[in-house]
mmCIF file of C-alpha atoms in Angstrom:
data_model
loop_
_atom_site.group_PDB
_atom_site.id
_atom_site.type_symbol
_atom_site.label_atom_id
_atom_site.label_comp_id
_atom_site.label_asym_id
_atom_site.label_seq_id
_atom_site.Cartn_x
_atom_site.Cartn_y
_atom_site.Cartn_z
ATOM 1 C CA MET A 1 34.097 -69.289 53.252
ATOM 2 C CA LYS A 2 37.829 -69.445 52.609
ATOM 3 C CA ILE A 3 38.529 -68.364 49.021
ATOM 4 C CA CYS A 4 41.810 -67.728 47.229
ATOM 5 C CA VAL A 5 42.005 -65.767 43.992
ATOM 6 C CA PHE A 6 44.894 -67.088 41.923
ATOM 7 C CA GLY A 7 46.097 -64.174 39.808
ATOM 8 C CA ALA A 8 45.399 -60.772 41.334
ATOM 9 C CA GLY A 9 45.644 -58.615 38.233
ATOM 10 C CA ALA A 10 42.820 -56.352 37.135
ATOM 11 C CA ILE A 11 40.009 -58.931 37.116
ATOM 12 C CA GLY A 12 41.386 -61.085 39.913
ATOM 13 C CA GLY A 13 42.032 -58.090 42.117
ATOM 14 C CA HIS A 14 38.512 -56.797 41.554
ATOM 15 C CA LEU A 15 36.992 -60.160 42.456
ATOM 16 C CA ALA A 16 39.213 -60.536 45.521
ATOM 17 C CA ALA A 17 38.190 -57.110 46.773
ATOM 18 C CA ARG A 18 34.504 -57.930 46.288
ATOM 19 C CA LEU A 19 34.887 -61.223 48.144
ATOM 20 C CA ALA A 20 36.586 -59.462 51.042
ATOM 21 C CA LEU A 21 33.921 -56.744 51.098
ATOM 22 C CA GLY A 22 31.300 -59.498 51.299
ATOM 23 C CA GLY A 23 32.918 -61.091 54.317
ATOM 24 C CA ALA A 24 34.724 -64.064 52.762
ATOM 25 C CA GLU A 25 38.108 -65.043 54.186
ATOM 26 C CA THR A 26 39.983 -63.909 51.119
ATOM 27 C CA SER A 27 43.540 -64.400 49.935
ATOM 28 C CA VAL A 28 45.389 -63.848 46.677
ATOM 29 C CA VAL A 29 48.278 -65.405 44.854
ATOM 30 C CA ALA A 30 50.003 -62.498 43.158
ATOM 31 C CA ARG A 31 53.509 -61.571 42.066
ATOM 32 C CA GLY A 32 55.888 -58.679 41.547
ATOM 33 C CA PRO A 33 54.866 -55.089 42.316
ATOM 34 C CA GLN A 34 51.200 -56.076 42.678
ATOM 35 C CA LEU A 35 52.061 -58.533 45.450
ATOM 36 C CA ALA A 36 54.280 -56.020 47.226
ATOM 37 C CA ALA A 37 51.643 -53.285 47.043
ATOM 38 C CA ILE A 38 48.822 -55.490 48.336
ATOM 39 C CA ARG A 39 50.963 -56.582 51.259
ATOM 40 C CA GLU A 40 51.968 -53.024 52.107
ATOM 41 C CA LYS A 41 48.776 -51.021 51.651
ATOM 42 C CA GLY A 42 45.974 -53.415 50.816
ATOM 43 C CA LEU A 43 43.944 -53.805 47.647
ATOM 44 C CA THR A 44 42.000 -50.792 46.368
ATOM 45 C CA ILE A 45 39.228 -50.705 43.782
ATOM 46 C CA GLN A 46 38.002 -47.422 42.343
ATOM 47 C CA ALA A 47 34.488 -48.249 41.173
ATOM 48 C CA PRO A 48 31.205 -46.489 40.432
ATOM 49 C CA ASP A 49 29.916 -47.600 43.840
ATOM 50 C CA GLY A 50 32.849 -45.983 45.615
ATOM 51 C CA HIS A 51 36.519 -46.412 46.421
ATOM 52 C CA HIS A 52 37.161 -49.466 48.591
ATOM 53 C CA THR A 53 40.378 -50.624 50.232
ATOM 54 C CA VAL A 54 40.536 -54.092 51.767
ATOM 55 C CA ARG A 55 43.190 -56.136 53.454
ATOM 56 C CA VAL A 56 43.647 -59.637 52.082
ATOM 57 C CA ALA A 57 46.316 -62.250 52.664
ATOM 58 C CA ALA A 58 48.792 -62.135 49.781
ATOM 59 C CA ASP A 59 51.369 -64.880 49.500
ATOM 60 C CA SER A 60 52.420 -68.034 47.693
ATOM 61 C CA ALA A 61 50.080 -71.002 47.398
ATOM 62 C CA ALA A 62 52.354 -72.974 49.714
ATOM 63 C CA ALA A 63 52.076 -70.316 52.419
ATOM 64 C CA LEU A 64 48.295 -69.903 52.102
ATOM 65 C CA GLY A 65 47.406 -73.586 52.305
ATOM 66 C CA PRO A 66 44.143 -75.453 51.566
ATOM 67 C CA GLN A 67 41.058 -73.417 50.627
ATOM 68 C CA ASP A 68 37.332 -74.022 50.322
ATOM 69 C CA ALA A 69 37.514 -72.607 46.809
ATOM 70 C CA VAL A 70 40.075 -71.206 44.402
ATOM 71 C CA ILE A 71 39.139 -68.761 41.637
ATOM 72 C CA VAL A 72 41.693 -68.803 38.826
ATOM 73 C CA THR A 73 41.759 -65.507 36.924
ATOM 74 C CA VAL A 74 45.084 -65.625 35.098
ATOM 75 C CA LYS A 75 45.514 -65.211 31.343
ATOM 76 C CA ALA A 76 45.538 -68.506 29.443
ATOM 77 C CA PRO A 77 49.314 -68.449 28.722
ATOM 78 C CA SER A 78 49.907 -68.591 32.500
ATOM 79 C CA LEU A 79 47.984 -71.847 33.039
ATOM 80 C CA PRO A 80 51.157 -73.983 33.135
ATOM 81 C CA GLN A 81 52.418 -71.844 36.027
ATOM 82 C CA VAL A 82 49.075 -72.285 37.799
ATOM 83 C CA ALA A 83 49.301 -76.051 37.353
ATOM 84 C CA ALA A 84 52.792 -76.091 38.860
ATOM 85 C CA ALA A 85 51.872 -73.987 41.903
ATOM 86 C CA ILE A 86 48.232 -74.661 42.815
ATOM 87 C CA GLY A 87 48.669 -77.949 44.693
ATOM 88 C CA PRO A 88 49.033 -76.534 48.235
ATOM 89 C CA LEU A 89 45.699 -74.701 47.876
ATOM 90 C CA LEU A 90 43.785 -77.914 47.214
ATOM 91 C CA GLY A 91 42.200 -79.794 50.087
ATOM 92 C CA PRO A 92 40.023 -82.904 49.622
ATOM 93 C CA ASP A 93 36.922 -80.851 48.733
ATOM 94 C CA THR A 94 38.380 -77.677 47.232
ATOM 95 C CA THR A 95 36.511 -76.317 44.209
ATOM 96 C CA VAL A 96 38.500 -74.583 41.454
ATOM 97 C CA ALA A 97 36.585 -72.087 39.324
ATOM 98 C CA PHE A 98 38.358 -71.067 36.128
ATOM 99 C CA VAL A 99 37.031 -67.550 35.534
ATOM 100 C CA MET A 100 38.896 -66.771 32.342
ATOM 101 C CA ASN A 101 38.405 -65.563 28.785
ATOM 102 C CA GLY A 102 38.348 -67.789 25.731
ATOM 103 C CA ILE A 103 37.825 -71.488 25.173
ATOM 104 C CA PRO A 104 38.636 -73.277 28.464
ATOM 105 C CA TRP A 105 40.856 -76.341 28.780
ATOM 106 C CA TRP A 106 37.910 -78.426 30.031
ATOM 107 C CA TYR A 107 35.568 -77.475 27.170
ATOM 108 C CA PHE A 108 34.833 -81.010 25.927
ATOM 109 C CA ASP A 109 34.803 -82.697 29.338
ATOM 110 C CA ARG A 110 31.280 -83.831 30.272
ATOM 111 C CA HIS A 111 30.164 -82.312 27.002
ATOM 112 C CA GLY A 112 28.428 -85.367 25.582
ATOM 113 C CA GLY A 113 28.210 -86.501 21.972
ATOM 114 C CA ASP A 114 30.948 -87.360 19.520
ATOM 115 C CA LEU A 115 33.341 -84.711 20.870
ATOM 116 C CA GLU A 116 33.142 -85.868 24.493
ATOM 117 C CA GLY A 117 36.548 -85.792 26.159
ATOM 118 C CA ARG A 118 38.396 -84.234 23.233
ATOM 119 C CA ARG A 119 41.616 -82.608 24.398
ATOM 120 C CA LEU A 120 42.797 -79.069 23.641
ATOM 121 C CA PRO A 121 46.590 -79.296 23.929
ATOM 122 C CA ALA A 122 47.200 -75.703 22.858
ATOM 123 C CA ILE A 123 45.190 -74.524 25.890
ATOM 124 C CA ASP A 124 46.544 -77.072 28.387
ATOM 125 C CA PRO A 125 50.015 -78.101 27.170
ATOM 126 C CA GLY A 126 50.952 -81.552 28.411
ATOM 127 C CA GLU A 127 47.614 -81.717 30.265
ATOM 128 C CA ALA A 128 49.316 -80.004 33.194
ATOM 129 C CA VAL A 129 46.114 -78.402 34.536
ATOM 130 C CA ARG A 130 44.114 -81.593 34.043
ATOM 131 C CA GLN A 131 46.632 -83.518 36.120
ATOM 132 C CA ALA A 132 47.068 -80.850 38.792
ATOM 133 C CA VAL A 133 43.391 -79.938 39.299
ATOM 134 C CA GLY A 134 41.224 -82.522 37.533
ATOM 135 C CA ILE A 135 37.776 -82.190 36.079
ATOM 136 C CA ASP A 136 35.996 -83.235 39.292
ATOM 137 C CA ARG A 137 37.086 -80.060 41.075
ATOM 138 C CA THR A 138 36.436 -77.797 38.107
ATOM 139 C CA LEU A 139 33.801 -75.114 37.616
ATOM 140 C CA GLY A 140 33.519 -73.018 34.489
ATOM 141 C CA GLY A 141 33.332 -69.273 34.787
ATOM 142 C CA VAL A 142 32.771 -66.143 32.723
ATOM 143 C CA VAL A 143 33.349 -62.596 33.924
ATOM 144 C CA TYR A 144 32.096 -59.264 32.619
ATOM 145 C CA SER A 145 34.107 -56.477 34.212
ATOM 146 C CA ALA A 146 36.128 -53.798 32.441
ATOM 147 C CA CYS A 147 39.054 -53.193 34.792
ATOM 148 C CA THR A 148 42.538 -51.745 34.613
ATOM 149 C CA VAL A 149 45.418 -51.786 37.089
ATOM 150 C CA THR A 150 46.270 -48.084 37.285
ATOM 151 C CA GLU A 151 49.142 -48.611 39.731
ATOM 152 C CA PRO A 152 50.251 -51.578 41.836
ATOM 153 C CA GLY A 153 47.463 -52.496 44.224
ATOM 154 C CA VAL A 154 44.923 -50.122 42.649
ATOM 155 C CA ILE A 155 42.276 -51.214 40.138
ATOM 156 C CA LYS A 156 39.903 -48.942 38.260
ATOM 157 C CA VAL A 157 36.501 -50.480 37.478
ATOM 158 C CA GLU A 158 35.039 -48.787 34.425
ATOM 159 C CA HIS A 159 31.303 -49.271 34.937
ATOM 160 C CA ALA A 160 28.706 -50.487 37.423
ATOM 161 C CA SER A 161 27.539 -53.510 35.436
ATOM 162 C CA ASN A 162 29.824 -56.345 36.598
ATOM 163 C CA ARG A 163 28.931 -60.051 36.536
ATOM 164 C CA VAL A 164 30.486 -63.433 37.220
ATOM 165 C CA ILE A 165 28.672 -66.470 35.813
ATOM 166 C CA LEU A 166 29.563 -69.937 37.120
ATOM 167 C CA GLY A 167 28.472 -73.382 35.997
ATOM 168 C CA GLU A 168 29.274 -77.069 36.105
ATOM 169 C CA PRO A 169 30.717 -78.616 32.929
ATOM 170 C CA ASP A 170 27.857 -81.147 32.902
ATOM 171 C CA GLY A 171 25.163 -78.527 33.567
ATOM 172 C CA ARG A 172 23.926 -80.024 36.824
ATOM 173 C CA ASP A 173 22.577 -77.968 39.710
ATOM 174 C CA SER A 174 25.572 -76.913 41.741
ATOM 175 C CA PRO A 175 25.557 -75.951 45.424
ATOM 176 C CA ARG A 176 29.294 -75.242 45.234
ATOM 177 C CA ALA A 177 28.802 -72.809 42.355
ATOM 178 C CA ARG A 178 25.986 -71.128 44.248
ATOM 179 C CA ALA A 179 28.167 -70.741 47.344
ATOM 180 C CA ILE A 180 30.866 -68.903 45.390
ATOM 181 C CA ALA A 181 28.290 -66.814 43.507
ATOM 182 C CA GLU A 182 26.664 -65.773 46.793
ATOM 183 C CA ALA A 183 30.043 -64.812 48.253
ATOM 184 C CA LEU A 184 30.678 -62.549 45.245
ATOM 185 C CA SER A 185 27.193 -61.033 45.355
ATOM 186 C CA ALA A 186 27.634 -60.181 49.018
ATOM 187 C CA GLY A 187 30.525 -57.940 48.028
ATOM 188 C CA GLY A 188 28.693 -55.978 45.367
ATOM 189 C CA ILE A 189 29.304 -57.864 42.130
ATOM 190 C CA SER A 190 26.582 -59.983 40.531
ATOM 191 C CA GLY A 191 27.311 -63.678 41.072
ATOM 192 C CA GLU A 192 25.172 -65.949 38.889
ATOM 193 C CA VAL A 193 24.869 -69.686 38.244
ATOM 194 C CA THR A 194 23.945 -71.235 34.905
ATOM 195 C CA ASP A 195 23.126 -74.724 33.680
ATOM 196 C CA ALA A 196 24.638 -73.861 30.270
ATOM 197 C CA ILE A 197 28.158 -72.607 30.934
ATOM 198 C CA ARG A 198 29.403 -73.259 27.374
ATOM 199 C CA ARG A 199 26.677 -71.017 26.005
ATOM 200 C CA GLU A 200 27.908 -68.292 28.346
ATOM 201 C CA VAL A 201 31.505 -68.927 27.276
ATOM 202 C CA TRP A 202 30.491 -68.318 23.651
ATOM 203 C CA ALA A 203 28.372 -65.264 24.472
ATOM 204 C CA LYS A 204 31.406 -63.616 26.099
ATOM 205 C CA LEU A 205 33.870 -64.974 23.567
ATOM 206 C CA MET A 206 31.861 -63.544 20.684
ATOM 207 C CA GLY A 207 32.933 -60.023 21.649
ATOM 208 C CA ASN A 208 36.571 -60.914 22.322
ATOM 209 C CA LEU A 209 36.868 -62.938 19.118
ATOM 210 C CA ALA A 210 35.079 -60.444 16.869
ATOM 211 C CA GLN A 211 36.453 -57.185 18.287
ATOM 212 C CA GLY A 212 39.834 -58.148 19.699
ATOM 213 C CA PRO A 213 41.707 -58.697 16.412
ATOM 214 C CA PHE A 214 40.517 -55.366 15.025
ATOM 215 C CA THR A 215 41.628 -53.443 18.124
ATOM 216 C CA ILE A 216 45.043 -55.074 17.802
ATOM 217 C CA LEU A 217 45.213 -53.909 14.197
ATOM 218 C CA SER A 218 43.932 -50.404 14.946
ATOM 219 C CA ARG A 219 45.918 -50.058 18.208
ATOM 220 C CA GLN A 220 42.878 -48.325 19.686
ATOM 221 C CA GLY A 221 40.121 -49.071 22.166
ATOM 222 C CA ILE A 222 36.830 -50.600 21.086
ATOM 223 C CA GLY A 223 34.950 -47.334 20.610
ATOM 224 C CA PRO A 224 37.479 -45.637 18.339
ATOM 225 C CA THR A 225 37.910 -48.852 16.366
ATOM 226 C CA LEU A 226 34.173 -49.093 15.733
ATOM 227 C CA ALA A 227 34.038 -45.484 14.548
ATOM 228 C CA GLU A 228 35.188 -46.590 11.086
ATOM 229 C CA PRO A 229 32.062 -47.873 9.246
ATOM 230 C CA ALA A 230 33.918 -50.557 7.291
ATOM 231 C CA VAL A 231 35.405 -51.960 10.505
ATOM 232 C CA ARG A 232 32.033 -51.820 12.247
ATOM 233 C CA ALA A 233 30.464 -53.829 9.423
ATOM 234 C CA ALA A 234 33.274 -56.382 9.567
ATOM 235 C CA ILE A 235 32.893 -56.782 13.340
ATOM 236 C CA LEU A 236 29.173 -57.402 12.914
ATOM 237 C CA ARG A 237 29.958 -60.120 10.344
ATOM 238 C CA ALA A 238 32.517 -61.627 12.714
ATOM 239 C CA MET A 239 29.975 -61.709 15.550
ATOM 240 C CA LYS A 240 27.484 -63.532 13.331
ATOM 241 C CA GLU A 241 30.162 -66.075 12.432
ATOM 242 C CA ALA A 242 30.979 -66.672 16.100
ATOM 243 C CA MET A 243 27.285 -67.180 16.882
ATOM 244 C CA ALA A 244 27.036 -69.681 14.025
ATOM 245 C CA VAL A 245 29.932 -71.707 15.448
ATOM 246 C CA ALA A 246 28.339 -71.783 18.905
ATOM 247 C CA ALA A 247 25.018 -72.910 17.428
ATOM 248 C CA ALA A 248 26.659 -75.641 15.338
ATOM 249 C CA LEU A 249 28.349 -76.970 18.469
ATOM 250 C CA GLY A 250 25.002 -77.153 20.265
ATOM 251 C CA HIS A 251 25.165 -73.935 22.306
ATOM 252 C CA PRO A 252 23.059 -71.339 20.488
ATOM 253 C CA PHE A 253 22.320 -67.967 22.023
ATOM 254 C CA GLU A 254 20.376 -64.883 20.998
ATOM 255 C CA TYR A 255 21.881 -61.420 20.848
ATOM 256 C CA ASP A 256 20.839 -58.057 19.484
ATOM 257 C CA LEU A 257 24.102 -57.447 17.663
ATOM 258 C CA GLU A 258 23.308 -53.890 16.616
ATOM 259 C CA LYS A 259 22.582 -52.997 20.244
ATOM 260 C CA ARG A 260 25.755 -54.746 21.388
ATOM 261 C CA VAL A 261 27.909 -52.859 18.892
ATOM 262 C CA ALA A 262 26.197 -49.551 19.685
ATOM 263 C CA GLY A 263 27.022 -50.085 23.350
ATOM 264 C CA SER A 264 30.627 -51.007 22.590
ATOM 265 C CA ALA A 265 31.002 -47.907 20.408
ATOM 266 C CA LYS A 266 30.623 -45.759 23.541
ATOM 267 C CA LEU A 267 33.567 -47.405 25.286
ATOM 268 C CA ALA A 268 37.114 -46.106 25.218
ATOM 269 C CA HIS A 269 38.286 -49.184 27.161
ATOM 270 C CA LYS A 270 41.021 -51.246 25.566
ATOM 271 C CA PRO A 271 40.435 -55.012 25.654
ATOM 272 C CA SER A 272 42.898 -56.986 27.733
ATOM 273 C CA ILE A 273 44.632 -58.531 24.734
ATOM 274 C CA LEU A 274 45.456 -55.064 23.371
ATOM 275 C CA GLN A 275 46.694 -54.028 26.810
ATOM 276 C CA ASP A 276 48.945 -57.100 26.763
ATOM 277 C CA LEU A 277 50.357 -56.108 23.371
ATOM 278 C CA GLU A 278 51.095 -52.581 24.558
ATOM 279 C CA LEU A 279 52.695 -53.790 27.793
ATOM 280 C CA GLY A 280 54.731 -56.552 26.158
ATOM 281 C CA ARG A 281 52.945 -59.418 27.930
ATOM 282 C CA PRO A 282 52.140 -62.851 26.431
ATOM 283 C CA MET A 283 48.919 -62.634 24.431
ATOM 284 C CA GLU A 284 45.941 -65.003 24.658
ATOM 285 C CA VAL A 285 45.959 -65.757 20.951
ATOM 286 C CA GLU A 286 45.189 -69.468 21.327
ATOM 287 C CA ALA A 287 42.287 -69.305 23.775
ATOM 288 C CA LEU A 288 40.632 -66.207 22.288
ATOM 289 C CA PHE A 289 41.317 -66.535 18.562
ATOM 290 C CA ARG A 290 42.873 -69.688 17.147
ATOM 291 C CA THR A 291 41.170 -72.435 19.157
ATOM 292 C CA PRO A 292 37.668 -71.024 18.464
ATOM 293 C CA LEU A 293 38.461 -71.258 14.751
ATOM 294 C CA GLN A 294 39.621 -74.837 15.212
ATOM 295 C CA LEU A 295 36.211 -75.534 16.719
ATOM 296 C CA ALA A 296 34.615 -73.831 13.723
ATOM 297 C CA ARG A 297 36.411 -76.309 11.477
ATOM 298 C CA LEU A 298 35.201 -79.205 13.664
ATOM 299 C CA ALA A 299 31.653 -77.881 13.332
ATOM 300 C CA GLY A 300 31.935 -77.339 9.570
ATOM 301 C CA VAL A 301 31.192 -73.605 9.837
ATOM 302 C CA GLU A 302 32.815 -71.141 7.438
ATOM 303 C CA THR A 303 34.231 -68.014 9.087
ATOM 304 C CA PRO A 304 35.833 -65.863 6.361
ATOM 305 C CA THR A 305 35.876 -62.589 8.306
ATOM 306 C CA LEU A 306 37.298 -64.225 11.416
ATOM 307 C CA ASP A 307 39.832 -66.188 9.376
ATOM 308 C CA LEU A 308 41.293 -62.961 7.997
ATOM 309 C CA SER A 309 41.177 -60.869 11.175
ATOM 310 C CA VAL A 310 42.617 -63.660 13.340
ATOM 311 C CA ALA A 311 45.382 -64.364 10.824
ATOM 312 C CA LEU A 312 46.447 -60.707 10.842
ATOM 313 C CA ALA A 313 46.204 -60.418 14.632
ATOM 314 C CA THR A 314 48.266 -63.605 15.000
ATOM 315 C CA GLN A 315 50.920 -62.129 12.717
ATOM 316 C CA ALA A 316 51.000 -58.957 14.814
ATOM 317 C CA ALA A 317 51.358 -60.902 18.070
ATOM 318 C CA THR A 318 54.044 -63.158 16.613
ATOM 319 C CA ALA A 319 56.003 -60.211 15.186
ATOM 320 C CA ALA A 320 55.905 -58.569 18.619
ATOM 321 C CA GLY A 321 57.359 -61.721 20.175
ATOM 322 C CA LEU A 322 54.285 -62.152 22.389
ATOM 323 C CA TYR A 323 52.930 -65.317 20.833
ATOM 324 C CA VAL A 324 54.665 -68.511 19.723
ATOM 325 C CA PRO A 325 52.489 -70.919 17.682
ATOM 326 C CA PRO A 326 52.438 -74.424 19.166
ATOM 327 C CA ALA A 327 54.719 -76.929 17.475
#
């Protein structure tokens, strides 16, 4: 299977390495020092199951050409650049899996009900991704993998529990999702397929939405942030609010929140949005924070803890010049 990972940062690089280890014909679209390092010395992951270095093609989309599948792993603010560049990777039957954090641009496509087809312009400005890729090619994706680029071309994987969950927007059985999931599993990361991808989006988003703003405010990783009892209590309230929004939108899920928080309290890892703040990169404020609260308003769910934490985190990102509210 010929698979290109578009965006070979921490997550994308990890997935590309796993695909190559599993035998897929793997390529990456990368940029800057990461691109140069991958070309020169390959892509290395330092993981609990060992240190692995693989050689993958690293180039522009135009040079790589049509693929069987493309896995998009960029941060949401980079989607316009993906839309502008992805065309040469797309053959007549190419699948595009958006394995990203936050509310996806396609969220209300093939959703059903009164909100069917509703657009999210803050996520896909000018519908650039919709026009470049289209819903017919699109798979939803969620990834659980705590990774950090420690130097160009080298990615540290924090723990052994890593998963990618794929699903069709309409929930149908999906041979194309299974093919990508199997390619990932062959390389040592759990590839899974679901018939309820929006539920999985919310289950992952709950942690990012509840914890992310507080780590921005504390300027610390998740574990140290949770060490303060008042913050821990607020994060638990925020998680409950996020679950209530998901349920009101028709995608309920069960979670042992105390167990989840206890597990997070052991982690020193900094979430990606805090890493972006520290490194001066554009922050995923819309996809992770503000759009979920817009959906809460649509669903008629009150979210007082999230309203406050997101407002403060948005102020911090704006003051740092890493987020510009849409006009």
